[in-house]
């Protein structure tokens, strides 16, 4: 039986395994997926998770529930040695071990790109995983509770100051959704006003949302600023020590919540720990048919897709263009991978990956969005509805589609569920504190009895 090993259970990895289950007989191959998380994160929903418009669990697709014939290993691939046809796996606990394979699929996904900025590692949080989106939402709502009990002043201002660094899709969508949530929260906090909020979006380039045109990007900036936000273009984060933000334009302020969304970097196992060919950016060199290697020097039995693969964009008129690392391509590359691997095993025809963009669409908060397809630009509520319609169709499995729709319909009738569960991040605090109080009370009673 052939061993097919898939490194990474994100979009491309999930759809590859899902497709192989449908196209290969059970006795043809054993499919194995290695990923530290037991679910695939549908990242386009993360901004709405931060705003409470999508339940956190609904942005995650269980691998075990939907990959019924696939062996799932909870761990991280830390080294790939194709010369030996083996992958070193590091589980959450226990010693590293080796997995051998006949066919390897690398869909490890990207990691958040960071820089050695003072205070960044200690103060900032990313927006790449469900846990981060939930933490961002709970931190903002907890800050509202704390600020409402304080008089106007520096501490209240600090608690209600939010800083996003990075003006790509993830940053702008997360920023817009969190601003929408904060504005909605003001209705429940009579002690606070819009003047207490301070939202900053920091972008090193001269524009945001590079995937859309200049004019639509400028419209998004104006839209955010009309809602009370500050957009700092051509500006970099210089320091974030102790939550004190220093920007390259000279502005300084204290911020209780700093979110870093300034781009992705290739997975360390691909960039530094493999004998497979990589380019100058640390991405796997991939042919149009998603095989690793070049036309002249293909690597046998190795395939790749997603954020860690430099996939040629055959639909682009620009020579040498590579596909944009987004969900739209990763999903379709995963589906093509499954078909190509099955065709290769059955002696059939392997096809090149080609996909013309369907346009780009972004949410900017409840009822606000922007869509662009070539010269067609749609703004506001229609674009927001298109965003929701597209992603509820794109999220895998009917079970997830129905759950998300149910939450949206409930919210349309009753509004968002404005409850913070920040204490979930420290579940033992109440138990430990309660035990300490009982022990202290017991000692006091004993002392009184002895007296």
Short mmCIF file of C-alpha atoms in Angstrom, two decimals:
data_model
loop_
_atom_site.label_atom_id
_atom_site.label_comp_id
_atom_site.label_asym_id
_atom_site.label_seq_id
_atom_site.Cartn_x
_atom_site.Cartn_y
_atom_site.Cartn_z
CA UNK A 1 0.00 0.00 0.00
CA UNK A 2 1.35 3.42 -0.94
CA UNK A 3 2.09 5.87 1.89
CA UNK A 4 0.95 9.42 1.12
CA UNK A 5 2.17 11.89 3.76
CA UNK A 6 0.69 15.41 3.88
CA UNK A 7 2.61 17.94 5.96
CA UNK A 8 0.08 20.56 7.10
CA UNK A 9 -3.69 20.42 7.57
CA UNK A 10 -4.60 23.94 6.44
CA UNK A 11 -6.62 24.79 3.32
CA UNK A 12 -4.41 23.05 0.79
CA UNK A 13 -3.65 20.06 3.01
CA UNK A 14 -7.26 19.53 4.07
CA UNK A 15 -8.61 19.72 0.52
CA UNK A 16 -5.85 17.45 -0.78
CA UNK A 17 -6.64 14.76 1.81
CA UNK A 18 -10.39 15.23 1.34
CA UNK A 19 -10.05 14.87 -2.43
CA UNK A 20 -7.78 11.83 -2.19
CA UNK A 21 -10.31 10.08 0.05
CA UNK A 22 -12.90 10.54 -2.69
CA UNK A 23 -10.70 9.46 -5.61
CA UNK A 24 -8.55 6.64 -4.19
CA UNK A 25 -9.77 3.26 -3.04
CA UNK A 26 -9.10 2.36 0.57
CA UNK A 27 -6.61 -0.36 -0.37
CA UNK A 28 -4.66 1.86 -2.81
CA UNK A 29 -2.99 4.18 -0.33
CA UNK A 30 -2.81 5.19 3.29
CA UNK A 31 -3.16 8.96 3.73
CA UNK A 32 -1.51 10.64 6.71
CA UNK A 33 -1.81 14.31 7.73
CA UNK A 34 0.65 15.84 10.19
CA UNK A 35 -0.48 19.06 11.87
CA UNK A 36 -0.21 20.39 15.44
CA UNK A 37 -3.89 21.42 15.40
CA UNK A 38 -6.79 18.98 15.01
CA UNK A 39 -8.69 21.38 12.77
CA UNK A 40 -8.42 23.52 9.67
CA UNK A 41 -8.85 27.23 10.37
CA UNK A 42 -11.03 29.10 7.89
CA UNK A 43 -9.00 32.30 8.19
CA UNK A 44 -11.37 34.66 6.29
CA UNK A 45 -13.74 34.29 9.24
CA UNK A 46 -11.17 35.34 11.87
CA UNK A 47 -11.98 39.08 11.62
CA UNK A 48 -15.64 38.25 12.27
CA UNK A 49 -14.63 36.03 15.18
CA UNK A 50 -12.90 39.05 16.74
CA UNK A 51 -16.18 40.97 16.39
CA UNK A 52 -18.38 38.15 17.70
CA UNK A 53 -20.19 37.81 14.35
CA UNK A 54 -18.96 34.22 13.90
CA UNK A 55 -18.57 31.69 16.72
CA UNK A 56 -14.96 30.64 17.18
CA UNK A 57 -15.66 26.93 16.71
CA UNK A 58 -17.48 27.63 13.45
CA UNK A 59 -14.29 29.07 11.93
CA UNK A 60 -12.55 25.74 12.56
CA UNK A 61 -13.27 22.56 10.58
CA UNK A 62 -12.57 19.34 12.47
CA UNK A 63 -10.08 17.15 10.61
CA UNK A 64 -11.20 13.96 12.35
CA UNK A 65 -14.86 14.54 11.60
CA UNK A 66 -14.39 15.10 7.88
CA UNK A 67 -11.27 13.06 7.03
CA UNK A 68 -12.62 9.68 8.03
CA UNK A 69 -10.07 7.54 6.17
CA UNK A 70 -7.02 9.65 6.94
CA UNK A 71 -4.56 8.98 9.75
CA UNK A 72 -4.11 12.20 11.72
CA UNK A 73 -0.95 12.89 13.70
CA UNK A 74 -0.94 15.78 16.18
CA UNK A 75 2.55 17.17 15.82
CA UNK A 76 4.83 19.45 13.83
CA UNK A 77 7.12 18.42 11.01
CA UNK A 78 10.56 19.74 11.97
CA UNK A 79 12.68 18.23 9.19
CA UNK A 80 12.09 16.83 5.71
CA UNK A 81 14.75 14.58 4.16
CA UNK A 82 13.58 13.50 0.76
CA UNK A 83 16.87 11.70 0.15
CA UNK A 84 15.75 9.23 2.84
CA UNK A 85 12.00 9.73 2.13
CA UNK A 86 11.41 10.57 5.76
CA UNK A 87 9.94 13.39 7.87
CA UNK A 88 10.84 14.09 11.50
CA UNK A 89 7.73 14.75 13.60
CA UNK A 90 7.72 16.52 16.95
CA UNK A 91 4.60 15.69 19.00
CA UNK A 92 3.18 17.94 21.70
CA UNK A 93 4.73 15.63 24.27
CA UNK A 94 7.32 12.91 23.91
CA UNK A 95 10.36 12.43 21.74
CA UNK A 96 10.70 13.20 18.02
CA UNK A 97 10.16 10.29 15.64
CA UNK A 98 10.41 9.52 11.94
CA UNK A 99 7.68 8.94 9.36
CA UNK A 100 8.48 7.38 6.01
CA UNK A 101 6.53 7.99 2.81
CA UNK A 102 6.22 7.10 -0.84
CA UNK A 103 4.50 10.35 -1.86
CA UNK A 104 5.02 13.62 0.01
CA UNK A 105 2.70 16.65 -0.07
CA UNK A 106 4.01 19.84 1.56
CA UNK A 107 1.21 22.23 2.57
CA UNK A 108 2.71 23.39 5.86
CA UNK A 109 1.37 26.94 5.63
CA UNK A 110 3.04 30.21 6.47
CA UNK A 111 3.84 31.67 9.88
CA UNK A 112 3.50 35.25 11.09
CA UNK A 113 6.45 37.39 10.03
CA UNK A 114 7.90 39.46 12.84
CA UNK A 115 10.79 41.87 13.28
CA UNK A 116 13.13 42.58 16.22
CA UNK A 117 11.10 45.57 17.43
CA UNK A 118 11.49 46.32 21.17
CA UNK A 119 8.46 45.07 23.08
CA UNK A 120 6.77 43.43 20.09
CA UNK A 121 7.20 39.84 21.27
CA UNK A 122 6.02 40.72 24.79
CA UNK A 123 3.03 42.94 23.95
CA UNK A 124 1.59 42.06 20.53
CA UNK A 125 -0.78 39.32 19.44
CA UNK A 126 -1.24 37.92 15.92
CA UNK A 127 -4.40 37.24 13.93
CA UNK A 128 -3.70 33.93 12.23
CA UNK A 129 -5.43 31.41 14.50
CA UNK A 130 -8.83 31.07 16.14
CA UNK A 131 -7.32 31.34 19.61
CA UNK A 132 -5.80 34.71 18.75
CA UNK A 133 -9.08 36.07 17.35
CA UNK A 134 -10.95 35.03 20.50
CA UNK A 135 -8.28 36.57 22.73
CA UNK A 136 -8.45 39.88 20.82
CA UNK A 137 -12.22 40.05 21.23
CA UNK A 138 -12.13 39.17 24.92
CA UNK A 139 -9.33 41.63 25.64
CA UNK A 140 -11.26 44.49 24.07
CA UNK A 141 -14.44 43.64 25.96
CA UNK A 142 -12.55 43.26 29.23
CA UNK A 143 -10.93 46.64 28.59
CA UNK A 144 -14.41 48.17 28.25
CA UNK A 145 -15.44 46.72 31.61
CA UNK A 146 -12.31 48.08 33.29
CA UNK A 147 -12.46 51.49 31.60
CA UNK A 148 -16.11 52.00 32.55
CA UNK A 149 -15.17 51.92 36.24
CA UNK A 150 -12.42 54.54 35.85
CA UNK A 151 -12.67 58.34 35.63
CA UNK A 152 -11.61 60.03 32.37
CA UNK A 153 -7.85 60.06 32.14
CA UNK A 154 -4.71 58.37 30.88
CA UNK A 155 -5.55 54.87 32.14
CA UNK A 156 -9.02 54.87 30.59
CA UNK A 157 -7.51 56.14 27.35
CA UNK A 158 -4.85 53.41 27.38
CA UNK A 159 -7.42 50.65 27.91
CA UNK A 160 -9.50 51.84 24.95
CA UNK A 161 -6.58 52.35 22.56
CA UNK A 162 -6.19 49.64 19.90
CA UNK A 163 -3.26 49.43 17.48
CA UNK A 164 -3.13 47.23 14.37
CA UNK A 165 0.20 46.98 12.54
CA UNK A 166 -0.17 45.87 8.92
CA UNK A 167 -2.55 47.15 6.25
CA UNK A 168 -3.10 43.99 4.24
CA UNK A 169 -6.41 42.14 4.10
CA UNK A 170 -6.03 40.47 7.48
CA UNK A 171 -5.13 43.72 9.23
CA UNK A 172 -7.74 45.92 7.56
CA UNK A 173 -10.56 43.41 8.01
CA UNK A 174 -9.65 42.73 11.64
CA UNK A 175 -9.29 46.46 12.31
CA UNK A 176 -12.63 47.31 10.70
CA UNK A 177 -14.50 44.52 12.49
CA UNK A 178 -13.02 45.38 15.89
CA UNK A 179 -13.85 49.06 15.37
CA UNK A 180 -17.41 48.01 14.56
CA UNK A 181 -17.56 45.94 17.75
CA UNK A 182 -16.19 48.79 19.87
CA UNK A 183 -18.74 51.22 18.45
CA UNK A 184 -21.53 48.76 19.20
CA UNK A 185 -20.27 48.25 22.76
CA UNK A 186 -20.64 51.97 23.51
CA UNK A 187 -24.42 51.52 23.51
CA UNK A 188 -24.07 49.27 26.57
CA UNK A 189 -21.55 51.47 28.40
CA UNK A 190 -23.14 54.80 29.23
CA UNK A 191 -20.01 55.86 31.10
CA UNK A 192 -18.02 55.83 27.83
CA UNK A 193 -18.24 57.79 24.60
CA UNK A 194 -16.75 57.72 21.13
CA UNK A 195 -14.17 60.27 22.31
CA UNK A 196 -12.72 57.63 24.65
CA UNK A 197 -11.89 55.27 21.77
CA UNK A 198 -8.58 55.50 19.95
CA UNK A 199 -8.03 53.11 17.02
CA UNK A 200 -4.75 53.21 15.05
CA UNK A 201 -3.89 51.31 11.84
CA UNK A 202 -0.18 51.44 11.01
CA UNK A 203 1.08 50.61 7.50
CA UNK A 204 4.69 50.93 6.27
CA UNK A 205 3.66 51.52 2.67
CA UNK A 206 1.83 54.50 1.22
CA UNK A 207 -1.45 52.61 0.86
CA UNK A 208 -3.46 49.77 2.35
CA UNK A 209 -5.04 46.72 0.71
CA UNK A 210 -2.48 46.28 -2.10
CA UNK A 211 -4.79 43.73 -3.78
CA UNK A 212 -7.27 46.49 -4.73
CA UNK A 213 -6.70 49.60 -6.84
CA UNK A 214 -5.40 52.93 -5.58
CA UNK A 215 -8.77 54.69 -5.50
CA UNK A 216 -10.65 51.88 -3.70
CA UNK A 217 -7.77 51.66 -1.21
CA UNK A 218 -7.97 55.42 -0.58
CA UNK A 219 -11.74 55.10 -0.13
CA UNK A 220 -11.21 52.49 2.58
CA UNK A 221 -8.85 54.87 4.41
CA UNK A 222 -11.42 57.67 4.24
CA UNK A 223 -14.17 55.30 5.40
CA UNK A 224 -12.18 54.19 8.45
CA UNK A 225 -11.24 57.77 9.34
CA UNK A 226 -14.88 58.90 9.10
CA UNK A 227 -15.61 56.26 11.75
CA UNK A 228 -13.06 57.81 14.10
CA UNK A 229 -9.98 55.71 13.32
CA UNK A 230 -6.45 56.94 12.58
CA UNK A 231 -4.62 55.45 9.59
CA UNK A 232 -0.84 55.99 9.62
CA UNK A 233 0.58 55.46 6.12
CA UNK A 234 4.31 55.36 5.33
CA UNK A 235 4.78 54.66 9.02
CA UNK A 236 6.52 51.88 10.94
CA UNK A 237 6.29 50.63 14.50
CA UNK A 238 9.53 51.61 16.25
CA UNK A 239 8.83 50.32 19.76
CA UNK A 240 6.04 48.75 21.81
CA UNK A 241 7.77 48.32 25.17
CA UNK A 242 5.31 48.05 28.07
CA UNK A 243 2.48 48.85 25.66
CA UNK A 244 3.91 52.28 24.85
CA UNK A 245 3.70 52.59 21.07
CA UNK A 246 6.31 54.68 19.28
CA UNK A 247 5.80 55.28 15.55
CA UNK A 248 8.30 56.41 12.95
CA UNK A 249 6.18 59.51 12.24
CA UNK A 250 6.99 60.71 15.76
CA UNK A 251 3.64 59.93 17.38
CA UNK A 252 3.60 58.10 20.73
CA UNK A 253 0.74 56.70 22.82
CA UNK A 254 -0.09 53.90 25.26
CA UNK A 255 -2.09 51.01 23.83
CA UNK A 256 -3.61 48.13 25.79
CA UNK A 257 -4.14 46.03 22.65
CA UNK A 258 -1.53 45.68 19.89
CA UNK A 259 -2.30 43.35 16.97
CA UNK A 260 0.46 42.41 14.51
CA UNK A 261 -0.68 41.50 10.97
CA UNK A 262 2.35 42.70 8.98
CA UNK A 263 2.71 39.79 6.59
CA UNK A 264 3.70 36.12 6.52
CA UNK A 265 6.94 34.17 6.37
CA UNK A 266 7.53 30.68 5.05
CA UNK A 267 7.27 27.82 7.50
CA UNK A 268 10.63 27.12 9.22
CA UNK A 269 10.62 23.47 8.14
CA UNK A 270 10.47 24.60 4.50
CA UNK A 271 12.79 27.57 4.84
CA UNK A 272 15.54 25.94 6.90
CA UNK A 273 15.06 22.20 7.41
CA UNK A 274 14.60 20.43 4.11
CA UNK A 275 16.68 19.17 1.20
CA UNK A 276 13.91 20.15 -1.25
CA UNK A 277 14.62 23.09 -3.60
CA UNK A 278 13.56 26.52 -2.32
CA UNK A 279 13.77 29.98 -3.90
CA UNK A 280 15.28 33.20 -2.52
CA UNK A 281 12.17 33.81 -0.36
CA UNK A 282 12.37 30.39 1.24
CA UNK A 283 9.41 29.01 -0.75
CA UNK A 284 9.39 25.61 -2.41
CA UNK A 285 10.10 25.70 -6.13
CA UNK A 286 6.96 24.30 -7.77
CA UNK A 287 6.01 23.54 -11.36
CA UNK A 288 2.61 24.54 -12.83
CA UNK A 289 1.30 21.01 -12.19
CA UNK A 290 2.19 21.47 -8.46
CA UNK A 291 5.11 19.04 -8.51
CA UNK A 292 8.14 20.27 -6.61
CA UNK A 293 11.10 21.10 -8.83
CA UNK A 294 11.53 22.61 -12.28
CA UNK A 295 10.64 21.48 -15.76
CA UNK A 296 14.21 20.24 -16.26
CA UNK A 297 14.72 18.85 -12.74
CA UNK A 298 11.47 17.59 -11.18
CA UNK A 299 11.66 16.05 -7.72
CA UNK A 300 10.03 12.62 -7.87
CA UNK A 301 6.94 11.98 -5.73
CA UNK A 302 6.87 15.40 -4.04
CA UNK A 303 4.06 17.92 -4.44
CA UNK A 304 3.35 21.27 -2.80
CA UNK A 305 0.75 24.04 -2.65
CA UNK A 306 -0.42 26.92 -0.51
CA UNK A 307 1.53 29.66 1.23
CA UNK A 308 4.86 27.79 1.22
CA UNK A 309 4.87 27.07 -2.51
CA UNK A 310 5.99 29.41 -5.30
CA UNK A 311 3.27 28.29 -7.73
CA UNK A 312 3.46 29.81 -11.24
CA UNK A 313 0.41 31.95 -12.00
CA UNK A 314 -0.55 30.86 -15.52
CA UNK A 315 -3.54 33.21 -15.52
CA UNK A 316 -1.36 36.29 -15.02
CA UNK A 317 -0.09 38.26 -18.04
CA UNK A 318 3.09 39.08 -16.08
CA UNK A 319 5.97 36.71 -16.99
CA UNK A 320 7.22 34.75 -13.97
CA UNK A 321 4.29 35.75 -11.76
CA UNK A 322 3.44 33.57 -8.78
CA UNK A 323 -0.02 32.96 -7.31
CA UNK A 324 -1.00 35.18 -4.40
CA UNK A 325 -0.87 33.27 -1.08
CA UNK A 326 -4.55 33.49 -0.18
CA UNK A 327 -7.45 31.17 0.57
CA UNK A 328 -8.89 31.47 -2.94
CA UNK A 329 -5.77 29.85 -4.45
CA UNK A 330 -4.97 27.44 -1.59
CA UNK A 331 -8.40 25.79 -1.74
CA UNK A 332 -8.26 25.31 -5.49
CA UNK A 333 -4.65 24.17 -5.42
CA UNK A 334 -5.60 21.53 -2.84
CA UNK A 335 -8.38 20.25 -5.08
CA UNK A 336 -6.06 20.17 -8.12
CA UNK A 337 -3.36 18.42 -6.05
CA UNK A 338 -5.73 15.59 -5.12
CA UNK A 339 -6.72 15.09 -8.76
CA UNK A 340 -3.13 15.23 -10.00
CA UNK A 341 -1.81 12.78 -7.40
CA UNK A 342 -4.63 10.34 -8.17
CA UNK A 343 -4.02 10.73 -11.91
CA UNK A 344 -0.29 10.16 -11.43
CA UNK A 345 -0.92 6.97 -9.45
CA UNK A 346 -3.40 5.71 -12.05
CA UNK A 347 -1.23 6.60 -15.04
CA UNK A 348 -3.57 9.39 -16.13
CA UNK A 349 -3.01 12.93 -17.28
CA UNK A 350 -1.68 15.46 -14.79
CA UNK A 351 -2.98 19.00 -15.39
CA UNK A 352 -1.46 22.39 -14.66
CA UNK A 353 -3.02 24.63 -12.03
CA UNK A 354 -4.68 27.68 -13.54
CA UNK A 355 -7.17 29.97 -11.84
CA UNK A 356 -8.29 33.46 -12.83
CA UNK A 357 -9.12 35.62 -9.82
CA UNK A 358 -12.80 36.03 -8.98
CA UNK A 359 -12.00 39.47 -7.60
CA UNK A 360 -11.26 40.54 -4.04
CA UNK A 361 -13.77 41.29 -1.32
CA UNK A 362 -13.20 42.53 2.22
CA UNK A 363 -15.36 43.24 5.24
CA UNK A 364 -14.80 46.56 7.00
CA UNK A 365 -17.21 45.93 9.85
CA UNK A 366 -20.90 45.15 10.19
CA UNK A 367 -22.70 46.34 7.06
CA UNK A 368 -19.53 47.72 5.44
CA UNK A 369 -17.29 46.20 2.79
CA UNK A 370 -15.52 46.62 -0.52
CA UNK A 371 -15.37 44.39 -3.63
CA UNK A 372 -13.27 44.80 -6.77
CA UNK A 373 -13.16 42.74 -9.94
CA UNK A 374 -10.96 44.37 -12.56
CA UNK A 375 -12.54 47.85 -13.01
CA UNK A 376 -15.78 47.00 -11.20
CA UNK A 377 -15.80 48.34 -7.63
CA UNK A 378 -18.68 47.86 -5.19
CA UNK A 379 -18.69 49.56 -1.78
CA UNK A 380 -20.68 49.55 1.43
CA UNK A 381 -23.56 47.21 2.28
CA UNK A 382 -23.76 45.39 -1.10
CA UNK A 383 -20.04 44.52 -0.88
CA UNK A 384 -20.46 43.34 2.72
CA UNK A 385 -23.34 41.07 1.67
CA UNK A 386 -21.19 39.73 -1.16
CA UNK A 387 -18.41 39.03 1.36
CA UNK A 388 -20.74 37.02 3.57
CA UNK A 389 -22.34 35.22 0.65
CA UNK A 390 -19.03 34.20 -0.88
CA UNK A 391 -17.48 32.94 2.34
CA UNK A 392 -20.50 31.00 3.55
CA UNK A 393 -20.35 29.18 0.22
CA UNK A 394 -16.57 28.76 0.40
CA UNK A 395 -16.27 27.41 3.95
CA UNK A 396 -16.03 23.60 3.63
CA UNK A 397 -18.85 21.22 4.56
CA UNK A 398 -22.58 21.88 4.75
CA UNK A 399 -22.46 21.43 8.50
CA UNK A 400 -20.23 24.51 8.88
CA UNK A 401 -22.24 26.55 6.37
CA UNK A 402 -25.47 25.93 8.29
CA UNK A 403 -23.91 26.70 11.66
CA UNK A 404 -22.49 30.01 10.42
CA UNK A 405 -25.76 30.99 8.77
CA UNK A 406 -27.65 30.19 11.98
CA UNK A 407 -25.39 32.53 13.99
CA UNK A 408 -25.78 35.32 11.42
CA UNK A 409 -29.58 34.99 11.40
CA UNK A 410 -29.70 34.97 15.21
CA UNK A 411 -27.52 38.09 15.33
CA UNK A 412 -29.78 39.81 12.79
CA UNK A 413 -32.73 39.27 15.15
CA UNK A 414 -31.14 39.84 18.55
CA UNK A 415 -27.82 41.59 17.86
CA UNK A 416 -24.32 40.39 18.73
CA UNK A 417 -23.65 38.33 21.81
CA UNK A 418 -21.61 40.84 23.84
CA UNK A 419 -20.21 38.53 26.50
CA UNK A 420 -16.50 38.31 27.28
CA UNK A 421 -15.02 35.04 28.47
CA UNK A 422 -11.46 36.26 28.95
CA UNK A 423 -11.19 34.17 32.13
CA UNK A 424 -11.23 31.06 29.93
CA UNK A 425 -7.60 31.85 29.10
CA UNK A 426 -6.75 31.32 32.79
CA UNK A 427 -9.28 28.69 33.93
CA UNK A 428 -7.58 27.82 37.23
CA UNK A 429 -7.41 31.36 38.63
CA UNK A 430 -10.81 31.26 40.34
CA UNK A 431 -10.17 27.79 41.72
CA UNK A 432 -6.74 28.71 43.09
CA UNK A 433 -7.96 32.04 44.49
CA UNK A 434 -10.95 30.35 46.13
CA UNK A 435 -8.74 27.72 47.73
CA UNK A 436 -6.38 30.39 49.04
CA UNK A 437 -9.28 32.32 50.57
CA UNK A 438 -10.63 29.18 52.25
CA UNK A 439 -7.19 28.35 53.61
CA UNK A 440 -6.78 31.90 54.90
CA UNK A 441 -10.26 31.83 56.44
CA UNK A 442 -9.52 28.48 58.05
CA UNK A 443 -6.30 29.82 59.64
CA UNK A 444 -8.14 32.90 60.97
CA UNK A 445 -10.86 30.74 62.52
CA UNK A 446 -8.23 28.45 64.04
CA UNK A 447 -6.39 31.46 65.48
CA UNK A 448 -9.59 32.79 67.05
CA UNK A 449 -10.37 29.37 68.55
CA UNK A 450 -6.87 29.09 69.97
CA UNK A 451 -7.19 32.56 71.50
#
